[in-house]
Coordinates of C-alpha atoms in Angstrom, one line a residue:
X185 CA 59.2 99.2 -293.8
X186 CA 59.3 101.8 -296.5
X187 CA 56.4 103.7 -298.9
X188 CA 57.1 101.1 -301.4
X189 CA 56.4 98.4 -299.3
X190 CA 53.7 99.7 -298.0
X191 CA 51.9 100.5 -301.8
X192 CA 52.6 96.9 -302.5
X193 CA 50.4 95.8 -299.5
X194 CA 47.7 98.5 -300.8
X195 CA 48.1 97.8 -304.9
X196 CA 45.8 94.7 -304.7
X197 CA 42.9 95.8 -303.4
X198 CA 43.2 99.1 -306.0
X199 CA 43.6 96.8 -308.7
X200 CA 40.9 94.7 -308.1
X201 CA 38.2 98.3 -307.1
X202 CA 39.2 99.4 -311.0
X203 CA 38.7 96.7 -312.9
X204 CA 35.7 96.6 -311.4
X205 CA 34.9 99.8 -312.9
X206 CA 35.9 99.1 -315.9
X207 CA 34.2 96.2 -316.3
X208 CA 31.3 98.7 -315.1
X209 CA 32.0 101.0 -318.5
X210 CA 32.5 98.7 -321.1
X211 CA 29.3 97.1 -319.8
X212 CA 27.7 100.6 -319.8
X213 CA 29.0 100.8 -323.9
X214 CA 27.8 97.2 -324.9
X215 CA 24.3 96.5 -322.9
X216 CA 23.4 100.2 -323.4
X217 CA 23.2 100.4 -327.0
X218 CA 26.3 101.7 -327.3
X219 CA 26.6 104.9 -325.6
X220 CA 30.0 106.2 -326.2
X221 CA 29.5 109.5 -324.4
X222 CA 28.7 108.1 -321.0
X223 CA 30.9 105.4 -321.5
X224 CA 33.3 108.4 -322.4
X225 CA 32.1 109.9 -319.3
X226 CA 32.8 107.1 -317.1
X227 CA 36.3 105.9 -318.9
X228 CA 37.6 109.7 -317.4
X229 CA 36.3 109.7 -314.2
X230 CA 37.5 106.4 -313.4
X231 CA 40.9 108.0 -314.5
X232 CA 40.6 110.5 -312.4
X233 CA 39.7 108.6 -309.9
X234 CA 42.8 106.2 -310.7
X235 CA 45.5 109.4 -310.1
X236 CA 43.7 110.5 -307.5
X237 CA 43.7 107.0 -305.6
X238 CA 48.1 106.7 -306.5
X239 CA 48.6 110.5 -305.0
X240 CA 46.4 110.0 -301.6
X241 CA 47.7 106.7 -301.1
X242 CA 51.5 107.5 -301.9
X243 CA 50.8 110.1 -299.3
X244 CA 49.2 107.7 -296.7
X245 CA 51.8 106.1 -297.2
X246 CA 54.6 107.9 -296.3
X247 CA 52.2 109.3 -293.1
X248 CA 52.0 105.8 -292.4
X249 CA 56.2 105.1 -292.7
X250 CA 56.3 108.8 -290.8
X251 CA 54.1 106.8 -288.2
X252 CA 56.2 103.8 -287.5
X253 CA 59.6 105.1 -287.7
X254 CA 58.2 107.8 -284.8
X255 CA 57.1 104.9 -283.0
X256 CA 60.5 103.2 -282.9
X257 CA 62.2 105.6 -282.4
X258 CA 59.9 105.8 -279.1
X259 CA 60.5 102.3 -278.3
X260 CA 64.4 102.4 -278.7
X261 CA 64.5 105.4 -276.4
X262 CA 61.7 103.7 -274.3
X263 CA 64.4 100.5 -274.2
X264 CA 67.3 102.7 -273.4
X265 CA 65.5 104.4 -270.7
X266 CA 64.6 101.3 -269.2
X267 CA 67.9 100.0 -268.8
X268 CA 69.1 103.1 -267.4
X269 CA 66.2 103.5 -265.1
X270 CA 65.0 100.0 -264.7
X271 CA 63.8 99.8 -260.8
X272 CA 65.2 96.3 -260.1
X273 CA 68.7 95.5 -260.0
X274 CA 69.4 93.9 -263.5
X275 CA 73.0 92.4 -265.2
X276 CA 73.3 91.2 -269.0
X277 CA 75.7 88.6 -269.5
X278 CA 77.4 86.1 -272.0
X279 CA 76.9 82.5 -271.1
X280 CA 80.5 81.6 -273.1
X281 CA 82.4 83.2 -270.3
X282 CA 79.6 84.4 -267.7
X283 CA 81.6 88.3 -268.8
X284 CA 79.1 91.1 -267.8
X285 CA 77.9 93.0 -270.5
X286 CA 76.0 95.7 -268.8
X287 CA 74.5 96.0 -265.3
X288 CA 72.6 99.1 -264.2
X289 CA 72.5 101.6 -261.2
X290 CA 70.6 99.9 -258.9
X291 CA 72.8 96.2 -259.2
X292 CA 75.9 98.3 -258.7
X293 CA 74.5 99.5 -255.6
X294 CA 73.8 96.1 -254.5
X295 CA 77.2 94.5 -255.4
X296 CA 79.2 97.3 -253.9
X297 CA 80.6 98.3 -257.0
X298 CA 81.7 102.0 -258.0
X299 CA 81.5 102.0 -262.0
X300 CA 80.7 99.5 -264.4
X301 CA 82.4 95.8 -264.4
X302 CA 81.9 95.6 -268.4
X303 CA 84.0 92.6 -269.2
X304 CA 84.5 91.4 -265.2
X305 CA 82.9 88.1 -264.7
X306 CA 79.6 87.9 -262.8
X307 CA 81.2 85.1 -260.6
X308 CA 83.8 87.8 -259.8
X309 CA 81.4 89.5 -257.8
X310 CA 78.7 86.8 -256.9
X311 CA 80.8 84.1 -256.1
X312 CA 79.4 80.4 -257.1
X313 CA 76.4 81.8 -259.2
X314 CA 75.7 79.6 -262.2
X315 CA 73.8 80.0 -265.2
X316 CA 73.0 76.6 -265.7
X317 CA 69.5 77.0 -264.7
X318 CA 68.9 79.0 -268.0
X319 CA 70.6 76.5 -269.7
X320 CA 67.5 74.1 -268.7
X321 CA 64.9 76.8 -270.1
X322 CA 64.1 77.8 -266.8
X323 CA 63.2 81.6 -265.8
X324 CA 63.8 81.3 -262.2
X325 CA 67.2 80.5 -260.4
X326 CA 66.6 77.0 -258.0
X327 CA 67.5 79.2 -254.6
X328 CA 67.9 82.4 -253.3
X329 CA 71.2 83.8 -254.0
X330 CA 73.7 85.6 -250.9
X331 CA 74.8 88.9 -252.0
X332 CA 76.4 90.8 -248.8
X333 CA 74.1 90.6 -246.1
X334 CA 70.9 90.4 -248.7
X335 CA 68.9 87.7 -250.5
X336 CA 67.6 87.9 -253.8
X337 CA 65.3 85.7 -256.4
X338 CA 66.7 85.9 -259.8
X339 CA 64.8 85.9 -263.0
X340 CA 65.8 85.7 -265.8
X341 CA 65.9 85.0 -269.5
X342 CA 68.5 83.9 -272.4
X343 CA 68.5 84.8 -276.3
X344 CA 71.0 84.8 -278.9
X345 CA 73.5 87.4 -279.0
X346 CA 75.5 88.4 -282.2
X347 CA 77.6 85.4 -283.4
X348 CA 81.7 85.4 -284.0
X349 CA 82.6 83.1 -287.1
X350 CA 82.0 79.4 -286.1
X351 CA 80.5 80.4 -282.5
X352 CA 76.8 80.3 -280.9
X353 CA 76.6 82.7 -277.8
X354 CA 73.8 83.2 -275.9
X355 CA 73.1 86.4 -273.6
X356 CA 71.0 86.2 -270.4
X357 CA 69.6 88.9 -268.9
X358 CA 68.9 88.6 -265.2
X359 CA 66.6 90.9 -263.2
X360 CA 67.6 90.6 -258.9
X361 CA 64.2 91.0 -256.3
X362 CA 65.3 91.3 -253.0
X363 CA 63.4 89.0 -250.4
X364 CA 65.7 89.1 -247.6
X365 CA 62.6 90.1 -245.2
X366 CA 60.3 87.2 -246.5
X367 CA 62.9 85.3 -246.4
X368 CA 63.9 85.7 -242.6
X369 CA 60.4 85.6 -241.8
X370 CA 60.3 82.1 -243.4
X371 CA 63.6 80.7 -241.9
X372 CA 61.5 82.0 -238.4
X373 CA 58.6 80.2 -239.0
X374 CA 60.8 77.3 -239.3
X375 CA 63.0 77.4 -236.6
X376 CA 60.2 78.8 -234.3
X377 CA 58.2 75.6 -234.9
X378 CA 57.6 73.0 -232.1
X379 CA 59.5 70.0 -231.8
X380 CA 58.3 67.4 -228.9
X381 CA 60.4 65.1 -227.7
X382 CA 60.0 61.8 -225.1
X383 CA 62.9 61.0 -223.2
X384 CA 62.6 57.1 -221.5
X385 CA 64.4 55.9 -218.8
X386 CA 65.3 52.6 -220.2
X387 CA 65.6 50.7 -217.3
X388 CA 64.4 52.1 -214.5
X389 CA 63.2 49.0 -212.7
X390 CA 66.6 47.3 -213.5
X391 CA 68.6 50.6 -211.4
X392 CA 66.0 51.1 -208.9
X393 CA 65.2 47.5 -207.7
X394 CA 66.1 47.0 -204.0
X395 CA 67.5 50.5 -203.3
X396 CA 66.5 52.2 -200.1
X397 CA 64.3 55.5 -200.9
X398 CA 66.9 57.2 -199.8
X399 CA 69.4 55.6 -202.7
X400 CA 66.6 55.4 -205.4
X401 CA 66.0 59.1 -204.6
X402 CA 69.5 60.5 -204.9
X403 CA 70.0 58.5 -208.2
X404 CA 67.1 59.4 -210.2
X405 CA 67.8 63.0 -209.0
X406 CA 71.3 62.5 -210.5
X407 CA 69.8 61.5 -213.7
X408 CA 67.2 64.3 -213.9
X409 CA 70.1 67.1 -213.4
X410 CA 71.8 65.4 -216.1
X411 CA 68.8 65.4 -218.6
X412 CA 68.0 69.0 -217.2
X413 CA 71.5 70.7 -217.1
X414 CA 71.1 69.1 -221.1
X415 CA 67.7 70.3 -222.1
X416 CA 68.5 74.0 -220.5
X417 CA 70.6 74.9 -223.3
X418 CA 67.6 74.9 -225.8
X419 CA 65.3 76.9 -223.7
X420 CA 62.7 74.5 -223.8
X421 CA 60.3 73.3 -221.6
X422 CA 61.1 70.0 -219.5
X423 CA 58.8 68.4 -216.9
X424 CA 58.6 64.6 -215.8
X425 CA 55.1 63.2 -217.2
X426 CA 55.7 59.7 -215.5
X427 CA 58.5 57.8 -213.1
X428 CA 60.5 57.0 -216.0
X429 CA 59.6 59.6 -218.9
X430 CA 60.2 63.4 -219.6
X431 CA 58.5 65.3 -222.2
X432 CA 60.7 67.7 -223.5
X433 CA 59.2 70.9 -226.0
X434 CA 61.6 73.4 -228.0
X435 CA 61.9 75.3 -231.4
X436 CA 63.4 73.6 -234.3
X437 CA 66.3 76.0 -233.9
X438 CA 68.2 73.8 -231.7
X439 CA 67.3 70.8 -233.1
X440 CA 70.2 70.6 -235.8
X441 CA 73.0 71.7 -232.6
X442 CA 71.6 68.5 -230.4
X443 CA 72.3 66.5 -233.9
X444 CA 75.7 68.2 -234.1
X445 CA 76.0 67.2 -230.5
X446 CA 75.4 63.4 -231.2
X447 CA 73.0 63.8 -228.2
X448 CA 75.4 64.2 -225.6
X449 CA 72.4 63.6 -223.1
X450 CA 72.6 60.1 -224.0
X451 CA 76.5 59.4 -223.0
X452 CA 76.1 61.5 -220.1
X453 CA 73.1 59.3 -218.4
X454 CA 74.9 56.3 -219.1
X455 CA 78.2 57.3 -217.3
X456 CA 76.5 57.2 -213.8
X457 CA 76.2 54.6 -211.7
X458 CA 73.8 53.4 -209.6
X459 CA 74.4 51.8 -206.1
X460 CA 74.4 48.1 -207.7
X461 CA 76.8 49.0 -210.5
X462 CA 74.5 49.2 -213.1
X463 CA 74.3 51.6 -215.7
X464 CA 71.1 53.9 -216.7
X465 CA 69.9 54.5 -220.1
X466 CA 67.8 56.7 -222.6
X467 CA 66.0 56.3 -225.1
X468 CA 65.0 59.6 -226.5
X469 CA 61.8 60.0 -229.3
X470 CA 61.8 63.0 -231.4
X471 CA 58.9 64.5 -233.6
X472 CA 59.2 66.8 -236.5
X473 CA 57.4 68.4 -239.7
X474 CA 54.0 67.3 -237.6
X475 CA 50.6 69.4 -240.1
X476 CA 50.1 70.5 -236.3
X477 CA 51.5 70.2 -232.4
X478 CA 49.4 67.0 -231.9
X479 CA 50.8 65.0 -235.1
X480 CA 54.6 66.2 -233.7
X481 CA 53.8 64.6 -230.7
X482 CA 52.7 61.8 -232.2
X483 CA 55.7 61.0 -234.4
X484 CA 57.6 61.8 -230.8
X485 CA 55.6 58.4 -229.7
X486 CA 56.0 56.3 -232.8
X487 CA 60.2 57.1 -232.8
X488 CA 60.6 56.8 -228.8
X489 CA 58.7 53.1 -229.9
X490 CA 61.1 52.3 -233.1
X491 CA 63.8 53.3 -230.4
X492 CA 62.6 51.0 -227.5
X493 CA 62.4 48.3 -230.3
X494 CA 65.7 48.7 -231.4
X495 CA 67.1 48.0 -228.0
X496 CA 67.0 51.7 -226.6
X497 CA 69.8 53.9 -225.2
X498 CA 69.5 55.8 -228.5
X499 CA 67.4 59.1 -230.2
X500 CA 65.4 58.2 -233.1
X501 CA 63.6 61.4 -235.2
X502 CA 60.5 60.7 -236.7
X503 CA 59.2 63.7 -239.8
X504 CA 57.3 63.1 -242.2
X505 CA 58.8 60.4 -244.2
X506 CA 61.4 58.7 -242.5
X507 CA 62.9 57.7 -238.8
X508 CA 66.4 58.9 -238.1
X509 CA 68.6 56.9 -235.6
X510 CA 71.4 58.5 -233.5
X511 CA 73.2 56.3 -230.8
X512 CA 72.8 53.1 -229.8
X513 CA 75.5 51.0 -227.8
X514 CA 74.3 49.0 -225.1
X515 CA 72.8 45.8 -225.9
X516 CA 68.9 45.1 -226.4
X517 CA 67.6 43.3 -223.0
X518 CA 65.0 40.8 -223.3
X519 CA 62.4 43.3 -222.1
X520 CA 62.3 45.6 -225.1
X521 CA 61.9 42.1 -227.3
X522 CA 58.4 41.3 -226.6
X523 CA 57.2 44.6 -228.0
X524 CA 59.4 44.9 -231.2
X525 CA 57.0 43.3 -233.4
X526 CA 54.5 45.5 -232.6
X527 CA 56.2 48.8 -233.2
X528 CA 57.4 47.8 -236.6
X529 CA 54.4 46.6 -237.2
X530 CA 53.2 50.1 -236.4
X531 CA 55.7 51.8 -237.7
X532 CA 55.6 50.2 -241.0
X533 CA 51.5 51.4 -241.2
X534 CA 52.6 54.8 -240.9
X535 CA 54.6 54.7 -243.2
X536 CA 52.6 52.7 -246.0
X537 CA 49.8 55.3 -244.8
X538 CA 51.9 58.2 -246.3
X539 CA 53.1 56.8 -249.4
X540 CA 52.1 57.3 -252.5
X541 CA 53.1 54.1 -253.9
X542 CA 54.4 50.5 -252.6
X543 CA 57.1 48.4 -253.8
X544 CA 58.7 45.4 -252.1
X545 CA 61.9 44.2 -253.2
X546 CA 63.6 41.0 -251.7
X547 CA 67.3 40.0 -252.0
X548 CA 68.7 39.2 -255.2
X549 CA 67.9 35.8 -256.7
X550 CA 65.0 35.7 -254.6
X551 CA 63.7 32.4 -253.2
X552 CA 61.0 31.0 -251.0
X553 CA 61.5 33.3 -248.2
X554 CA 62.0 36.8 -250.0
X555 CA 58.7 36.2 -252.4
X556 CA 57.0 34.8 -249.4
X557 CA 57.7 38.1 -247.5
X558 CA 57.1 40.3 -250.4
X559 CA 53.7 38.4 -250.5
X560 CA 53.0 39.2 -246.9
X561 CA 53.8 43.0 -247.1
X562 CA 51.6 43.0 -250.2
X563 CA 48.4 41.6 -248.4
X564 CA 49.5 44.3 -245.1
X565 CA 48.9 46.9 -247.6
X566 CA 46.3 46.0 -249.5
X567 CA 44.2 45.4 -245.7
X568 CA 45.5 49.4 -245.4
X569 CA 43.7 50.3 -249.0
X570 CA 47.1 50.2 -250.7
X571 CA 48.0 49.1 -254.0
X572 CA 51.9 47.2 -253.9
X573 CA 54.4 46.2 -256.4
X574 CA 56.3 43.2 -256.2
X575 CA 59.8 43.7 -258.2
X576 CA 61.7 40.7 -258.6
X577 CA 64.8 39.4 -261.4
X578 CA 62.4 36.9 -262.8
X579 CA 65.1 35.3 -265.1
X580 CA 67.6 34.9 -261.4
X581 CA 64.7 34.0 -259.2
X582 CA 65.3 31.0 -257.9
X583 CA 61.8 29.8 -257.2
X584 CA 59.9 29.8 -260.5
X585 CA 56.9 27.5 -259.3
X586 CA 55.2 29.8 -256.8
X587 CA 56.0 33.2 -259.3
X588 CA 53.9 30.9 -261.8
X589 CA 51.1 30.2 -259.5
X590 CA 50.7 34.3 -257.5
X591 CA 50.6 35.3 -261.8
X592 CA 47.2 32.7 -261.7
X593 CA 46.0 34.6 -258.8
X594 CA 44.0 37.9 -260.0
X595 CA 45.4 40.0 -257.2
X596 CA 49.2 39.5 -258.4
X597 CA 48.6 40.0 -262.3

């Protein structure tokens, strides 16, 4: 902005203050019986105030364009200064071809470099870091991002850079907070927190019926070195709560290396042999992601039950959401039949319980059966205070009649 600009934005409201006065004097000559000297009088000063008005205001003028070019030059050496002294660690680059554009002290120090990388790419020297996110008109990278042995949060921002003929580049500027601390702290409130698990001895009546004490002894004590030799590598706490189940406490640090494992626990029980022949098994319940110690435990109970169901001689890991099954070879024994239908049924009310929202989908080209189930899981969950969806292929359904007569019904509209 220059002195002419800045009259221009002043000339209106001068124009407007004179002809005000002059208005004001030829009033003063007509309505006052025509006093030429003091309309005289009044035509000069308001001359003189005219000239005098142009010079001040040419001269604010210019102490106001004096003003503003003083202040950005302050802000250009302010912006300079900044990215020469910014605190965090900060890089400027080109989307086109992720080529740095400037980075200052402090990222240098934290990349390990010795001088400037202008023109390097930034993938060069953090390997699989993607822009992409800024792409999206985010501000914030998704995850932390490894650089040597720290962890950063990025931020960031993107605007256009100057264009080549026929091209659209964008430049982001990226500004690295180190949260390696908080970070470790987090991942050890995770791994420190509590996992319970109930190991079963599947059939312990089976291995232990008609053995001499002194038989029955030496065997369950075989099976308990097993299950303890396993459970010492976690640094747990194991302790036989009943004749045929352990309860077994450790930190979720271990829990993805007994995953890894495939529960090795499981193959090694079932390799001894009793005095009859037979083989022992285990069925192993796991709980996770509980708000508190109690709800772990009882997810522990629900997945030991969704395992017993399932036949046993297998893990199942019950969090929040979902069961997860590891194992499972021998076959189910009539034993563990006659309380299946009453774990799933439990199982399935835990789960409704936590969801946020139902459906029920059958096979394709549903018949009787499928919309008959679907019908009975929708009244299961409506007795929990759950609203369910039904979602069938109306036009490949293959029993029209009763989807007729449930739309009659007001519950199924």
């Amino acid at each position: 902005m220059n002195g002419k600009k800045l009259r221009k934005l002043m000339e209106p409201n001068m124009r407007l203050y004179f002809i005000m006065l002059v208005l004001f004097a030829l009033g003063t000559f007509f309505f006052g019986k025509y006093e030429l000297k003091l309309a005289i009088a009044e035509a000069v000063i308001i001359i003189l105030l005219y000239i005098y008005t142009k010079i001040s205001g040419r001269k604010k003028g210019y102490e106001m364009l004096s003003y503003i070019e003083s202040v950005t030059s302050d802000i250009d050496s302010a912006t300079k200064n900044t990215l020469q002294n910014f605190p965090l660690p900060m890089v400027i680059f080109g989307l086109n071809e992720n080529n740095i554009i400037y980075s200052n002290a402090a990222f240098l120090a934290i990349s390990g470099q010795r001088e400037h990388s202008f023109g390097s790419s930034i993938s060069d020297i953090v390997p699989n870091f993607s822009a992409r996110w800024l792409m999206e008109g985010k501000n914030e990278y998704p995850e932390l991002v490894n650089l040597g042995d720290r962890r950063y949060r990025v931020f960031g921002s993107l605007v256009r850079g100057a264009n080549a003929p026929g091209v659209k580049n964008f430049v982001a500027t990226t500004y690295w907070v180190d949260e390696t601390t908080y970070s470790k702290l987090s991942d050890e409130y995770e791994n420190s927190r509590i996992i319970f698990s109930i190991i079963m001895l599947d059939n312990y009546d089976e291995i232990t019926s008609g053995l001499s004490d002194k038989d029955k002894a030496s065997l369950i004590a075989s099976i308990d070195d097993v299950i303890m030799n396993w459970a010492s590598r976690c640094n747990g706490y194991f302790a036989r709560s009943e004749r045929d189940r352990y309860v077994f406490i450790f930190e979720q640090r271990y829990l993805q290396g007994i995953i890894d494992g495939k529960f090795s626990v499981l193959d090694s029980v079932r390799e001894l042999i009793s005095p009859k022949g037979m083989h022992p098994t285990l069925s192993i319940g796991i709980g996770k992601d509980g708000a508190d110690p109690s709800e772990s435990y009882h997810y522990a109970s629900l997945a030991l039950e969704m395992s017993l169901s399932r036949g046993g001689d297998q893990a199942v890991i019950k969090n929040r959401y979902t069961f997860e099954f590891y194992g499972g070879k021998t076959s189910q024994t009539q034993k563990r039949t006659k309380v299946k239908s009453r774990v799933v049924a439990n199982s399935l009310s835990e789960l409704m319980r936590d969801a946020s929202g139902i459906f029920v989908m059958g096979h394709k080209h549903a018949d009787l059966d499928a919309i008959g189930s679907a019908v009975g899981l929708c009244c299961a969950a409506r007795a929990m205070g759950k609203r369910a969806k039904i979602a069938i292929d109306i036009p490949t359904c293959v029993a029209p009649e009763l989807i007729k007569k449930m739309k009659t019904l007001p519950e199924y509209e």
